[in-house]
mmCIF file of C-alpha atoms in Angstrom:
data_model
loop_
_atom_site.group_PDB
_atom_site.id
_atom_site.type_symbol
_atom_site.label_atom_id
_atom_site.label_comp_id
_atom_site.label_asym_id
_atom_site.label_seq_id
_atom_site.Cartn_x
_atom_site.Cartn_y
_atom_site.Cartn_z
ATOM 1 C CA MET A 1 90.199 -28.197 -40.343
ATOM 2 C CA THR A 2 89.557 -28.195 -44.074
ATOM 3 C CA PRO A 3 88.609 -24.966 -45.887
ATOM 4 C CA TRP A 4 85.186 -26.421 -46.798
ATOM 5 C CA LEU A 5 84.279 -27.209 -43.216
ATOM 6 C CA ARG A 6 85.546 -23.873 -41.923
ATOM 7 C CA CYS A 7 83.526 -22.108 -44.627
ATOM 8 C CA VAL A 8 80.335 -24.073 -44.133
ATOM 9 C CA LEU A 9 80.414 -23.472 -40.382
ATOM 10 C CA HIS A 10 79.895 -19.780 -41.101
ATOM 11 C CA ASP A 11 77.311 -20.269 -43.856
ATOM 12 C CA SER A 12 73.724 -19.361 -43.140
ATOM 13 C CA ILE A 13 71.612 -22.373 -42.273
ATOM 14 C CA VAL A 14 69.192 -21.246 -45.010
ATOM 15 C CA ILE A 15 71.951 -21.530 -47.600
ATOM 16 C CA ILE A 16 72.739 -25.039 -46.370
ATOM 17 C CA PHE A 17 69.168 -26.325 -46.377
ATOM 18 C CA GLY A 18 67.839 -24.440 -49.390
ATOM 19 C CA SER A 19 64.690 -22.489 -50.114
ATOM 20 C CA LEU A 20 62.358 -21.626 -47.277
ATOM 21 C CA HIS A 21 59.431 -22.243 -49.604
ATOM 22 C CA HIS A 22 60.232 -25.955 -49.667
ATOM 23 C CA ALA A 23 60.454 -26.565 -45.947
ATOM 24 C CA HIS A 24 60.454 -30.184 -44.836
ATOM 25 C CA VAL A 25 58.467 -31.038 -41.730
ATOM 26 C CA PRO A 26 59.340 -34.471 -40.261
ATOM 27 C CA ASP A 27 56.902 -37.334 -40.222
ATOM 28 C CA THR A 28 54.925 -37.324 -36.954
ATOM 29 C CA HIS A 29 56.105 -40.875 -36.221
ATOM 30 C CA SER A 30 59.600 -39.530 -35.538
ATOM 31 C CA TYR A 31 58.384 -37.550 -32.549
ATOM 32 C CA ALA A 32 57.801 -40.828 -30.699
ATOM 33 C CA GLU A 33 61.542 -41.032 -30.095
ATOM 34 C CA GLN A 34 61.611 -37.919 -27.908
ATOM 35 C CA PRO A 35 61.883 -38.612 -24.172
ATOM 36 C CA ASP A 36 58.916 -37.568 -22.072
ATOM 37 C CA ALA A 37 60.455 -34.292 -20.910
ATOM 38 C CA LEU A 38 59.978 -30.571 -21.421
ATOM 39 C CA PHE A 39 62.621 -28.995 -23.645
ATOM 40 C CA PRO A 40 63.291 -25.262 -23.791
ATOM 41 C CA PHE A 41 62.292 -23.528 -27.011
ATOM 42 C CA LEU A 42 65.593 -23.171 -28.869
ATOM 43 C CA PRO A 43 64.963 -21.601 -32.273
ATOM 44 C CA LEU A 44 67.426 -20.906 -35.034
ATOM 45 C CA GLU A 45 67.132 -17.627 -36.886
ATOM 46 C CA ILE A 46 67.442 -17.666 -40.663
ATOM 47 C CA SER A 47 70.736 -15.823 -40.259
ATOM 48 C CA SER A 48 72.099 -18.550 -37.961
ATOM 49 C CA SER A 49 75.178 -20.420 -39.137
ATOM 50 C CA PHE A 50 75.683 -24.137 -39.633
ATOM 51 C CA PHE A 51 77.914 -24.040 -36.559
ATOM 52 C CA ASP A 52 75.104 -22.491 -34.461
ATOM 53 C CA ALA A 53 72.914 -25.439 -35.377
ATOM 54 C CA LEU A 54 75.675 -27.929 -34.513
ATOM 55 C CA VAL A 55 76.201 -26.376 -31.101
ATOM 56 C CA LEU A 56 72.524 -26.320 -30.153
ATOM 57 C CA LEU A 57 71.821 -29.825 -31.418
ATOM 58 C CA SER A 58 74.848 -31.367 -29.718
ATOM 59 C CA LYS A 59 75.472 -29.360 -26.563
ATOM 60 C CA CYS A 60 71.805 -28.874 -25.667
ATOM 61 C CA ARG A 61 71.051 -32.433 -26.789
ATOM 62 C CA VAL A 62 67.846 -31.615 -28.630
ATOM 63 C CA LYS A 63 66.851 -33.590 -31.714
ATOM 64 C CA ARG A 64 65.184 -30.844 -33.726
ATOM 65 C CA LEU A 65 65.349 -27.075 -33.942
ATOM 66 C CA PRO A 66 62.726 -24.780 -35.458
ATOM 67 C CA LEU A 67 64.091 -22.359 -38.037
ATOM 68 C CA VAL A 68 62.367 -19.042 -37.447
ATOM 69 C CA ASP A 69 61.955 -16.067 -39.752
ATOM 70 C CA ASP A 70 61.719 -13.163 -37.297
ATOM 71 C CA ALA A 71 60.558 -10.801 -40.038
ATOM 72 C CA VAL A 72 57.228 -12.606 -40.322
ATOM 73 C CA GLY A 73 57.221 -14.528 -37.041
ATOM 74 C CA ASP A 74 56.884 -17.927 -38.692
ATOM 75 C CA ILE A 75 58.608 -21.282 -38.322
ATOM 76 C CA VAL A 76 59.832 -21.905 -41.872
ATOM 77 C CA ASN A 77 61.728 -25.165 -41.491
ATOM 78 C CA ILE A 78 62.867 -27.861 -39.076
ATOM 79 C CA VAL A 79 66.563 -28.660 -38.659
ATOM 80 C CA SER A 80 67.169 -32.108 -37.183
ATOM 81 C CA GLN A 81 70.196 -34.083 -36.045
ATOM 82 C CA SER A 82 69.501 -36.555 -38.848
ATOM 83 C CA SER A 83 69.461 -33.844 -41.518
ATOM 84 C CA MET A 84 72.767 -32.446 -40.258
ATOM 85 C CA VAL A 85 74.426 -35.887 -40.326
ATOM 86 C CA HIS A 86 73.024 -36.418 -43.846
ATOM 87 C CA LEU A 87 74.609 -33.149 -44.959
ATOM 88 C CA LEU A 88 77.958 -34.126 -43.445
ATOM 89 C CA CYS A 89 77.729 -37.500 -45.186
ATOM 90 C CA GLN A 90 77.157 -35.806 -48.541
ATOM 91 C CA HIS A 91 80.384 -33.805 -48.077
ATOM 92 C CA ILE A 92 82.357 -36.511 -46.308
ATOM 93 C CA GLY A 93 85.283 -36.194 -48.695
ATOM 94 C CA GLN A 94 85.774 -32.576 -47.767
ATOM 95 C CA PHE A 95 86.808 -33.139 -44.154
ATOM 96 C CA ARG A 96 88.987 -36.240 -44.275
ATOM 97 C CA GLU A 97 91.376 -34.902 -41.659
ATOM 98 C CA LEU A 98 88.688 -35.326 -39.038
ATOM 99 C CA ALA A 99 86.533 -38.037 -40.591
ATOM 100 C CA ASP A 100 89.392 -40.489 -41.123
ATOM 101 C CA GLN A 101 90.239 -40.564 -37.431
ATOM 102 C CA ALA A 102 89.180 -43.632 -35.456
ATOM 103 C CA LEU A 103 86.596 -43.365 -32.729
ATOM 104 C CA GLY A 104 89.270 -44.179 -30.174
ATOM 105 C CA GLU A 105 91.397 -41.275 -31.368
ATOM 106 C CA LEU A 106 88.475 -38.905 -31.040
ATOM 107 C CA GLY A 107 87.620 -40.008 -27.515
ATOM 108 C CA LEU A 108 84.365 -41.571 -28.665
ATOM 109 C CA ALA A 109 85.228 -45.091 -27.519
ATOM 110 C CA THR A 110 85.353 -44.400 -23.767
ATOM 111 C CA PRO A 111 82.986 -46.824 -22.000
ATOM 112 C CA LYS A 112 79.821 -45.259 -20.598
ATOM 113 C CA LEU A 113 76.747 -46.463 -18.770
ATOM 114 C CA VAL A 114 74.349 -48.241 -21.114
ATOM 115 C CA HIS A 115 70.751 -48.755 -20.024
ATOM 116 C CA SER A 116 69.793 -52.230 -21.235
ATOM 117 C CA ILE A 117 67.399 -55.102 -20.636
ATOM 118 C CA HIS A 118 67.802 -58.865 -20.892
ATOM 119 C CA ALA A 119 66.016 -61.034 -23.397
ATOM 120 C CA GLU A 120 63.607 -62.562 -20.904
ATOM 121 C CA GLN A 121 62.436 -59.225 -19.505
ATOM 122 C CA SER A 122 59.124 -57.820 -20.673
ATOM 123 C CA VAL A 123 58.437 -55.141 -23.248
ATOM 124 C CA HIS A 124 56.791 -53.106 -20.478
ATOM 125 C CA THR A 125 60.126 -53.172 -18.626
ATOM 126 C CA ALA A 126 61.865 -51.842 -21.734
ATOM 127 C CA PHE A 127 59.447 -48.924 -22.114
ATOM 128 C CA ALA A 128 59.608 -48.151 -18.389
ATOM 129 C CA LEU A 129 63.424 -48.013 -18.600
ATOM 130 C CA ILE A 130 63.271 -45.776 -21.689
ATOM 131 C CA LYS A 131 61.022 -43.341 -19.827
ATOM 132 C CA LYS A 132 62.943 -43.431 -16.539
ATOM 133 C CA SER A 133 66.365 -43.042 -18.147
ATOM 134 C CA GLY A 134 65.331 -40.399 -20.682
ATOM 135 C CA VAL A 135 66.749 -42.396 -23.608
ATOM 136 C CA SER A 136 65.115 -43.198 -26.938
ATOM 137 C CA ALA A 137 66.015 -46.907 -27.047
ATOM 138 C CA VAL A 138 67.482 -49.744 -25.023
ATOM 139 C CA PRO A 139 69.585 -52.672 -26.279
ATOM 140 C CA VAL A 140 68.420 -56.213 -25.611
ATOM 141 C CA LEU A 141 71.081 -58.576 -24.236
ATOM 142 C CA GLY A 142 71.201 -62.366 -24.452
ATOM 143 C CA GLU A 143 72.252 -64.962 -21.867
ATOM 144 C CA SER A 144 75.950 -64.134 -22.243
ATOM 145 C CA ASN A 145 75.288 -60.394 -22.369
ATOM 146 C CA GLU A 146 75.662 -60.431 -26.141
ATOM 147 C CA LEU A 147 73.731 -57.831 -28.095
ATOM 148 C CA ILE A 148 70.721 -59.391 -29.841
ATOM 149 C CA GLY A 149 68.406 -56.505 -30.633
ATOM 150 C CA ASN A 150 67.055 -53.077 -29.943
ATOM 151 C CA ILE A 151 63.750 -51.753 -28.576
ATOM 152 C CA SER A 152 63.106 -48.080 -29.169
ATOM 153 C CA ALA A 153 60.433 -45.607 -28.123
ATOM 154 C CA ARG A 154 59.155 -45.842 -31.700
ATOM 155 C CA HIS A 155 57.967 -49.394 -30.992
ATOM 156 C CA ALA A 156 55.370 -47.876 -28.645
ATOM 157 C CA PHE A 157 53.595 -46.461 -31.703
ATOM 158 C CA TYR A 158 52.849 -49.966 -32.953
ATOM 159 C CA VAL A 159 51.848 -51.236 -29.527
ATOM 160 C CA VAL A 160 49.280 -48.416 -29.269
ATOM 161 C CA LEU A 161 47.787 -49.309 -32.668
ATOM 162 C CA ALA A 162 47.669 -53.061 -32.062
ATOM 163 C CA PRO A 163 44.432 -54.598 -30.747
ATOM 164 C CA ASN A 164 46.317 -56.890 -28.356
ATOM 165 C CA LYS A 165 48.194 -54.198 -26.416
ATOM 166 C CA LEU A 166 48.394 -55.935 -23.038
ATOM 167 C CA ARG A 167 49.674 -59.179 -24.547
ATOM 168 C CA LEU A 168 52.413 -57.285 -26.385
ATOM 169 C CA LEU A 169 53.503 -55.405 -23.270
ATOM 170 C CA GLN A 170 53.743 -58.664 -21.327
ATOM 171 C CA MET A 171 55.835 -60.377 -24.048
ATOM 172 C CA SER A 172 59.478 -61.077 -23.479
ATOM 173 C CA ALA A 173 61.816 -58.804 -25.357
ATOM 174 C CA THR A 174 62.944 -61.577 -27.708
ATOM 175 C CA ALA A 175 59.378 -62.649 -28.500
ATOM 176 C CA PHE A 176 58.433 -59.034 -29.187
ATOM 177 C CA LEU A 177 61.405 -58.531 -31.506
ATOM 178 C CA ARG A 178 60.386 -61.616 -33.480
ATOM 179 C CA ALA A 179 56.762 -60.510 -33.651
ATOM 180 C CA THR A 180 57.502 -56.992 -34.831
ATOM 181 C CA GLN A 181 59.305 -58.299 -37.895
ATOM 182 C CA ASP A 182 55.848 -58.802 -39.331
ATOM 183 C CA ALA A 183 53.132 -56.290 -38.509
ATOM 184 C CA ALA A 184 50.499 -58.929 -39.199
ATOM 185 C CA GLU A 185 51.648 -60.807 -36.114
ATOM 186 C CA LEU A 186 50.720 -57.732 -34.098
ATOM 187 C CA GLY A 187 47.215 -57.846 -35.500
ATOM 188 C CA MET A 188 47.881 -54.842 -37.714
ATOM 189 C CA ASP A 189 47.376 -54.225 -41.412
ATOM 190 C CA LEU A 190 50.200 -51.764 -41.952
ATOM 191 C CA LYS A 191 53.821 -52.698 -42.494
ATOM 192 C CA ALA A 192 55.971 -52.031 -39.449
ATOM 193 C CA ASN A 193 58.557 -49.468 -40.513
ATOM 194 C CA ILE A 194 60.912 -50.004 -37.597
ATOM 195 C CA SER A 195 64.259 -51.614 -37.048
ATOM 196 C CA ASN A 196 64.868 -54.232 -34.379
ATOM 197 C CA SER A 197 68.487 -54.765 -35.297
ATOM 198 C CA ALA A 198 71.265 -53.293 -33.203
ATOM 199 C CA ILE A 199 74.015 -52.005 -35.506
ATOM 200 C CA THR A 200 77.463 -52.137 -33.933
ATOM 201 C CA CYS A 201 80.921 -50.637 -34.336
ATOM 202 C CA THR A 202 84.341 -50.799 -32.673
ATOM 203 C CA ALA A 203 86.901 -48.270 -31.477
ATOM 204 C CA THR A 204 88.919 -48.724 -34.665
ATOM 205 C CA ASP A 205 86.079 -47.671 -36.971
ATOM 206 C CA THR A 206 86.446 -44.164 -38.374
ATOM 207 C CA LEU A 207 84.093 -41.265 -37.880
ATOM 208 C CA ALA A 208 83.456 -41.320 -41.646
ATOM 209 C CA HIS A 209 82.294 -44.941 -41.424
ATOM 210 C CA ILE A 210 79.920 -44.122 -38.549
ATOM 211 C CA ILE A 211 78.432 -41.137 -40.393
ATOM 212 C CA SER A 212 77.935 -43.168 -43.564
ATOM 213 C CA ARG A 213 76.370 -46.077 -41.675
ATOM 214 C CA MET A 214 73.982 -43.882 -39.706
ATOM 215 C CA ASP A 215 72.906 -41.993 -42.795
ATOM 216 C CA SER A 216 72.400 -45.011 -45.057
ATOM 217 C CA ALA A 217 70.553 -47.051 -42.416
ATOM 218 C CA HIS A 218 68.520 -44.059 -41.147
ATOM 219 C CA ILE A 219 69.387 -44.872 -37.562
ATOM 220 C CA HIS A 220 69.874 -42.662 -34.519
ATOM 221 C CA ARG A 221 72.364 -44.776 -32.615
ATOM 222 C CA ILE A 222 75.177 -47.313 -33.014
ATOM 223 C CA TYR A 223 76.324 -49.624 -30.258
ATOM 224 C CA LEU A 224 80.075 -49.685 -29.617
ATOM 225 C CA LEU A 225 81.549 -53.065 -28.663
ATOM 226 C CA GLY A 226 84.751 -53.565 -26.716
ATOM 227 C CA GLU A 227 87.555 -55.982 -27.564
ATOM 228 C CA SER A 228 85.819 -58.833 -25.760
ATOM 229 C CA GLY A 229 82.522 -58.105 -27.487
ATOM 230 C CA SER A 230 81.084 -56.348 -24.452
ATOM 231 C CA LEU A 231 78.679 -53.476 -24.931
ATOM 232 C CA ASP A 232 80.746 -50.415 -23.995
ATOM 233 C CA ARG A 233 78.576 -47.466 -24.955
ATOM 234 C CA VAL A 234 76.009 -46.001 -27.292
ATOM 235 C CA LEU A 235 77.076 -43.580 -30.013
ATOM 236 C CA SER A 236 74.256 -41.218 -30.927
ATOM 237 C CA LEU A 237 73.712 -38.671 -33.666
ATOM 238 C CA CYS A 238 74.404 -36.104 -30.961
ATOM 239 C CA ASP A 239 77.855 -37.598 -30.289
ATOM 240 C CA VAL A 240 78.709 -37.423 -33.993
ATOM 241 C CA LEU A 241 77.702 -33.773 -34.275
ATOM 242 C CA GLU A 242 79.563 -32.903 -31.087
ATOM 243 C CA ALA A 243 82.774 -34.272 -32.609
ATOM 244 C CA PHE A 244 82.655 -31.441 -35.144
ATOM 245 C CA VAL A 245 82.006 -28.837 -32.452
ATOM 246 C CA THR A 246 84.869 -29.956 -30.215
ATOM 247 C CA SER A 247 87.254 -30.315 -33.155
ATOM 248 C CA THR A 248 87.199 -26.621 -33.958
ATOM 249 C CA ASP A 249 88.796 -23.908 -31.884
ATOM 250 C CA ASP A 250 86.857 -21.219 -33.756
ATOM 251 C CA SER A 251 83.858 -20.580 -31.537
ATOM 252 C CA SER A 252 83.558 -16.915 -32.439
ATOM 253 C CA CYS A 253 80.797 -17.672 -34.946
ATOM 254 C CA VAL A 254 78.428 -18.837 -32.217
ATOM 255 C CA GLN A 255 75.740 -16.263 -31.666
ATOM 256 C CA GLN A 256 75.639 -14.914 -28.146
#
């Protein structure tokens, strides 16, 4: 592990994210991606290290952690998986030993179950699968099981606001993906700030490439394709953060 990464793992999370007086609270739209489940309250203290945050976000598989100042009993910031990946991207040149390894070398290319729907299935089916499986999105597959798009829990926000809700829910996945490219087609005035595209990678792509792609595209997942083009697994922000946790044998900095 590089000296920078070893050092930053022990740094206070407040040092990493800056002044408490300029706390950033995420846009409320982002909460739509959380599965409908009850999560335990897992706060970070202002003395917590960067590594503490990595462990909680990856091992406990939560998307955001409140940063708490025990002295005053206030939540002073929110630390998210996205913000951690953004930080790693900013310092990507400092941990080349890990980041330049391919996904296959890191064990991140092992096929796993992927919850998906086919193009002719309805949008309602997609949302039902998202809820039942506890995932934040499902890929949409074509006739030959090729990946053609992505429906996420965030799409539900636009269905709720549209005047023609029932028609949208009964649409096929492909028709819905076409319609959501233009919010006007949903009967809405605002511009739909969502992505229907399914960004892909392969086992030979490096961890650095995945981090850069996720950060620049502001996405929470990348779909990994096998040699034959089959959909092998989903790589999430959580998987990326966990790679940094499992790559270090220094777990003594984790608060007990």
